[in-house]
Amino acid sequence: MDDSKILELYFKRSEDAISETEKKYGRYCQSIAYNILRDRGESEECVNESFFKTWNTIPPERPCNLAAFLGKIVRNTAFDKYVTKRRLKRGNGNTELILDELAECAGRDDVEKEIDRKEAGKAILDFLNTLDVQKRRIFILRYWYAMPVKEIAEKQNLKESNVKVILHRLRAQLKDELTKNEIV
């Protein structure tokens, strides 16, 4: 079903909106949640919670890009779950590593909130637009989708060590860009 028709279902307050969203974007949302939480059950719970948040957000919101809108909600919900889980016990390592890697650029403890700020978001977007397609894809797979380095390497037909070097250099470039723009 077309996104505009799904959005119309939300505006009509039809429960079919959620089932159609699940059909079209369920696997996409599940993969985002799983990459962060590394637990199938928690990922399903996260996606369901995200669909509930979407239901409560649309209307009045009318997102231009439903996939990106859902992705952001799922990602934020998964990170919130991760932080809660981490407080209760040690995390899965991958998500903690991703946050540590980005902390090098931001120089602050609360990376998720800093990245969400408009100014930092614009600077990061501008930075990403300067990258070639492969580097931009690697960066997004790692820091938006929280994909493990091994999976990125397989997906991009690269060695893990190459991906690690690319990510290291990209973080250094991003840090320079954020420092130049006086964000950090």
CSV table of C-alpha atoms in Angstrom, one decimal:
chain,number,residue,atom,x,y,z
A,1,MET,CA,0.0,0.0,0.0
A,2,ASP,CA,1.2,3.5,-0.8
A,3,ASP,CA,2.4,5.7,2.1
A,4,SER,CA,-0.2,8.4,1.4
A,5,LYS,CA,-2.9,5.8,1.7
A,6,ILE,CA,-1.4,4.5,5.0
A,7,LEU,CA,-1.3,8.1,6.3
A,8,GLU,CA,-4.9,8.6,5.3
A,9,LEU,CA,-5.8,5.5,7.4
A,10,TYR,CA,-4.1,7.1,10.4
A,11,PHE,CA,-6.0,10.3,9.9
A,12,LYS,CA,-9.2,8.4,9.6
A,13,ARG,CA,-8.2,6.7,12.9
A,14,SER,CA,-8.6,3.3,11.2
A,15,GLU,CA,-6.8,0.4,13.0
A,16,ASP,CA,-5.9,-0.9,9.5
A,17,ALA,CA,-3.2,1.9,9.6
A,18,ILE,CA,-1.1,-0.2,12.0
A,19,SER,CA,-1.6,-3.5,10.2
A,20,GLU,CA,-0.6,-1.8,6.9
A,21,THR,CA,2.4,-0.1,8.5
A,22,GLU,CA,3.4,-3.5,9.9
A,23,LYS,CA,3.1,-5.2,6.5
A,24,LYS,CA,5.1,-2.5,4.7
A,25,TYR,CA,7.6,-1.5,7.3
A,26,GLY,CA,7.6,-4.3,9.9
A,27,ARG,CA,10.9,-5.9,8.8
A,28,TYR,CA,12.6,-2.6,8.4
A,29,CYS,CA,11.6,-1.5,11.9
A,30,GLN,CA,12.5,-4.9,13.4
A,31,SER,CA,16.0,-4.7,11.9
A,32,ILE,CA,16.6,-1.2,13.4
A,33,ALA,CA,15.5,-2.3,16.8
A,34,TYR,CA,17.4,-5.6,16.7
A,35,ASN,CA,20.6,-4.0,15.7
A,36,ILE,CA,20.4,-1.8,18.8
A,37,LEU,CA,18.9,-4.3,21.3
A,38,ARG,CA,20.3,-7.6,20.0
A,39,ASP,CA,17.2,-9.4,21.4
A,40,ARG,CA,14.3,-10.6,19.2
A,41,GLY,CA,11.7,-10.3,22.0
A,42,GLU,CA,12.7,-6.9,23.1
A,43,SER,CA,12.9,-5.8,19.4
A,44,GLU,CA,9.3,-6.9,18.8
A,45,GLU,CA,8.2,-5.1,21.9
A,46,CYS,CA,10.1,-2.0,20.8
A,47,VAL,CA,8.5,-2.1,17.3
A,48,ASN,CA,5.0,-2.5,18.8
A,49,GLU,CA,5.7,0.4,21.2
A,50,SER,CA,6.9,2.4,18.2
A,51,PHE,CA,3.7,1.7,16.2
A,52,PHE,CA,1.7,2.8,19.2
A,53,LYS,CA,3.8,6.0,19.4
A,54,THR,CA,3.2,6.5,15.6
A,55,TRP,CA,-0.6,6.0,16.2
A,56,ASN,CA,-0.5,8.8,18.8
A,57,THR,CA,1.6,11.1,16.7
A,58,ILE,CA,-0.3,10.9,13.4
A,59,PRO,CA,-2.4,13.0,13.4
A,60,PRO,CA,-1.5,15.8,13.9
A,61,GLU,CA,1.9,15.1,12.3
A,62,ARG,CA,1.9,14.3,8.6
A,63,PRO,CA,5.4,13.0,7.8
A,64,CYS,CA,6.8,13.6,4.3
A,65,ASN,CA,8.7,10.3,4.5
A,66,LEU,CA,6.9,7.6,6.5
A,67,ALA,CA,9.9,5.2,6.4
A,68,ALA,CA,12.3,7.8,7.9
A,69,PHE,CA,9.6,8.9,10.4
A,70,LEU,CA,9.1,5.3,11.6
A,71,GLY,CA,12.8,4.6,11.6
A,72,LYS,CA,13.5,7.6,13.9
A,73,ILE,CA,10.7,6.5,16.3
A,74,VAL,CA,12.0,2.9,16.4
A,75,ARG,CA,15.6,4.0,16.8
A,76,ASN,CA,14.8,6.4,19.7
A,77,THR,CA,12.6,3.8,21.4
A,78,ALA,CA,15.2,1.2,21.0
A,79,PHE,CA,17.9,3.5,22.5
A,80,ASP,CA,15.6,4.4,25.4
A,81,LYS,CA,15.1,0.6,26.0
A,82,TYR,CA,18.8,0.0,25.7
A,83,VAL,CA,19.6,2.8,28.3
A,84,THR,CA,17.0,1.3,30.7
A,85,LYS,CA,18.4,-2.2,30.2
A,86,ARG,CA,21.9,-0.9,30.6
A,87,ARG,CA,21.0,0.6,34.0
A,88,LEU,CA,19.7,-2.8,35.1
A,89,LYS,CA,22.6,-4.8,33.7
A,90,ARG,CA,25.5,-4.5,31.2
A,91,GLY,CA,24.5,-3.9,27.6
A,92,ASN,CA,25.2,-6.0,24.5
A,93,GLY,CA,28.5,-4.4,23.7
A,94,ASN,CA,27.7,-3.4,20.1
A,95,THR,CA,25.4,-0.5,21.0
A,96,GLU,CA,27.7,0.6,23.8
A,97,LEU,CA,30.6,0.6,21.4
A,98,ILE,CA,28.7,2.7,18.8
A,99,LEU,CA,27.9,5.3,21.5
A,100,ASP,CA,31.5,5.3,22.6
A,101,GLU,CA,32.7,5.7,19.1
A,102,LEU,CA,30.4,8.7,18.5
A,103,ALA,CA,31.3,10.2,21.9
A,104,GLU,CA,34.8,10.7,20.4
A,105,CYS,CA,33.2,13.2,18.0
A,106,ALA,CA,30.8,14.8,20.3
A,107,GLY,CA,32.9,15.0,23.4
A,108,ARG,CA,29.8,14.6,25.6
A,109,ASP,CA,28.3,11.8,27.5
A,110,ASP,CA,24.7,12.1,26.2
A,111,VAL,CA,25.4,11.5,22.5
A,112,GLU,CA,21.8,10.6,21.5
A,113,LYS,CA,20.4,14.0,22.7
A,114,GLU,CA,23.3,16.0,21.2
A,115,ILE,CA,22.8,14.4,17.8
A,116,ASP,CA,19.1,15.2,17.8
A,117,ARG,CA,19.7,18.9,18.2
A,118,LYS,CA,19.0,20.8,15.0
A,119,GLU,CA,22.4,22.4,14.8
A,120,ALA,CA,24.3,19.2,15.2
A,121,GLY,CA,21.9,17.4,12.9
A,122,LYS,CA,22.5,20.0,10.1
A,123,ALA,CA,26.2,19.8,10.5
A,124,ILE,CA,26.2,16.0,10.3
A,125,LEU,CA,23.9,16.1,7.3
A,126,ASP,CA,26.2,18.6,5.6
A,127,PHE,CA,29.2,16.4,6.5
A,128,LEU,CA,27.4,13.3,5.1
A,129,ASN,CA,26.7,15.1,1.8
A,130,THR,CA,30.4,15.6,1.3
A,131,LEU,CA,31.1,11.9,1.4
A,132,ASP,CA,31.1,9.5,-1.5
A,133,VAL,CA,28.2,7.0,-1.6
A,134,GLN,CA,30.1,4.1,-0.1
A,135,LYS,CA,31.5,6.0,2.9
A,136,ARG,CA,28.1,7.7,3.5
A,137,ARG,CA,26.5,4.2,3.4
A,138,ILE,CA,29.0,2.8,5.8
A,139,PHE,CA,28.5,5.7,8.2
A,140,ILE,CA,24.7,5.4,8.1
A,141,LEU,CA,24.7,1.6,8.5
A,142,ARG,CA,26.9,1.9,11.6
A,143,TYR,CA,25.5,5.0,13.3
A,144,TRP,CA,21.9,5.1,12.2
A,145,TYR,CA,21.1,1.4,11.8
A,146,ALA,CA,23.6,0.3,14.5
A,147,MET,CA,24.8,-2.5,12.3
A,148,PRO,CA,27.9,-4.5,13.5
A,149,VAL,CA,31.1,-3.9,11.6
A,150,LYS,CA,31.2,-7.5,10.4
A,151,GLU,CA,27.8,-7.1,8.7
A,152,ILE,CA,28.7,-3.8,7.1
A,153,ALA,CA,31.9,-5.4,5.7
A,154,GLU,CA,29.9,-8.3,4.2
A,155,LYS,CA,27.2,-5.9,2.8
A,156,GLN,CA,29.8,-3.6,1.2
A,157,ASN,CA,32.2,-6.4,0.1
A,158,LEU,CA,35.0,-5.1,2.2
A,159,LYS,CA,37.3,-6.5,4.9
A,160,GLU,CA,36.3,-5.7,8.5
A,161,SER,CA,39.6,-4.0,9.0
A,162,ASN,CA,38.9,-1.7,6.0
A,163,VAL,CA,35.5,-0.8,7.5
A,164,LYS,CA,37.1,0.0,10.9
A,165,VAL,CA,39.7,2.2,9.2
A,166,ILE,CA,37.0,4.0,7.2
A,167,LEU,CA,34.8,4.5,10.3
A,168,HIS,CA,37.8,5.8,12.3
A,169,ARG,CA,38.7,8.3,9.6
A,170,LEU,CA,35.1,9.4,9.2
A,171,ARG,CA,34.7,10.0,13.0
A,172,ALA,CA,37.9,12.1,12.9
A,173,GLN,CA,36.6,14.1,9.9
A,174,LEU,CA,33.2,14.5,11.6
A,175,LYS,CA,34.9,15.7,14.8
A,176,ASP,CA,36.9,18.3,12.9
A,177,GLU,CA,33.7,19.4,11.1
A,178,LEU,CA,31.8,19.7,14.4
A,179,THR,CA,34.7,21.6,16.0
A,180,LYS,CA,34.9,23.9,13.0
A,181,ASN,CA,31.2,24.7,13.4
A,182,GLU,CA,31.7,25.2,17.1
A,183,ILE,CA,29.2,22.4,18.0
A,184,VAL,CA,31.7,20.6,20.3
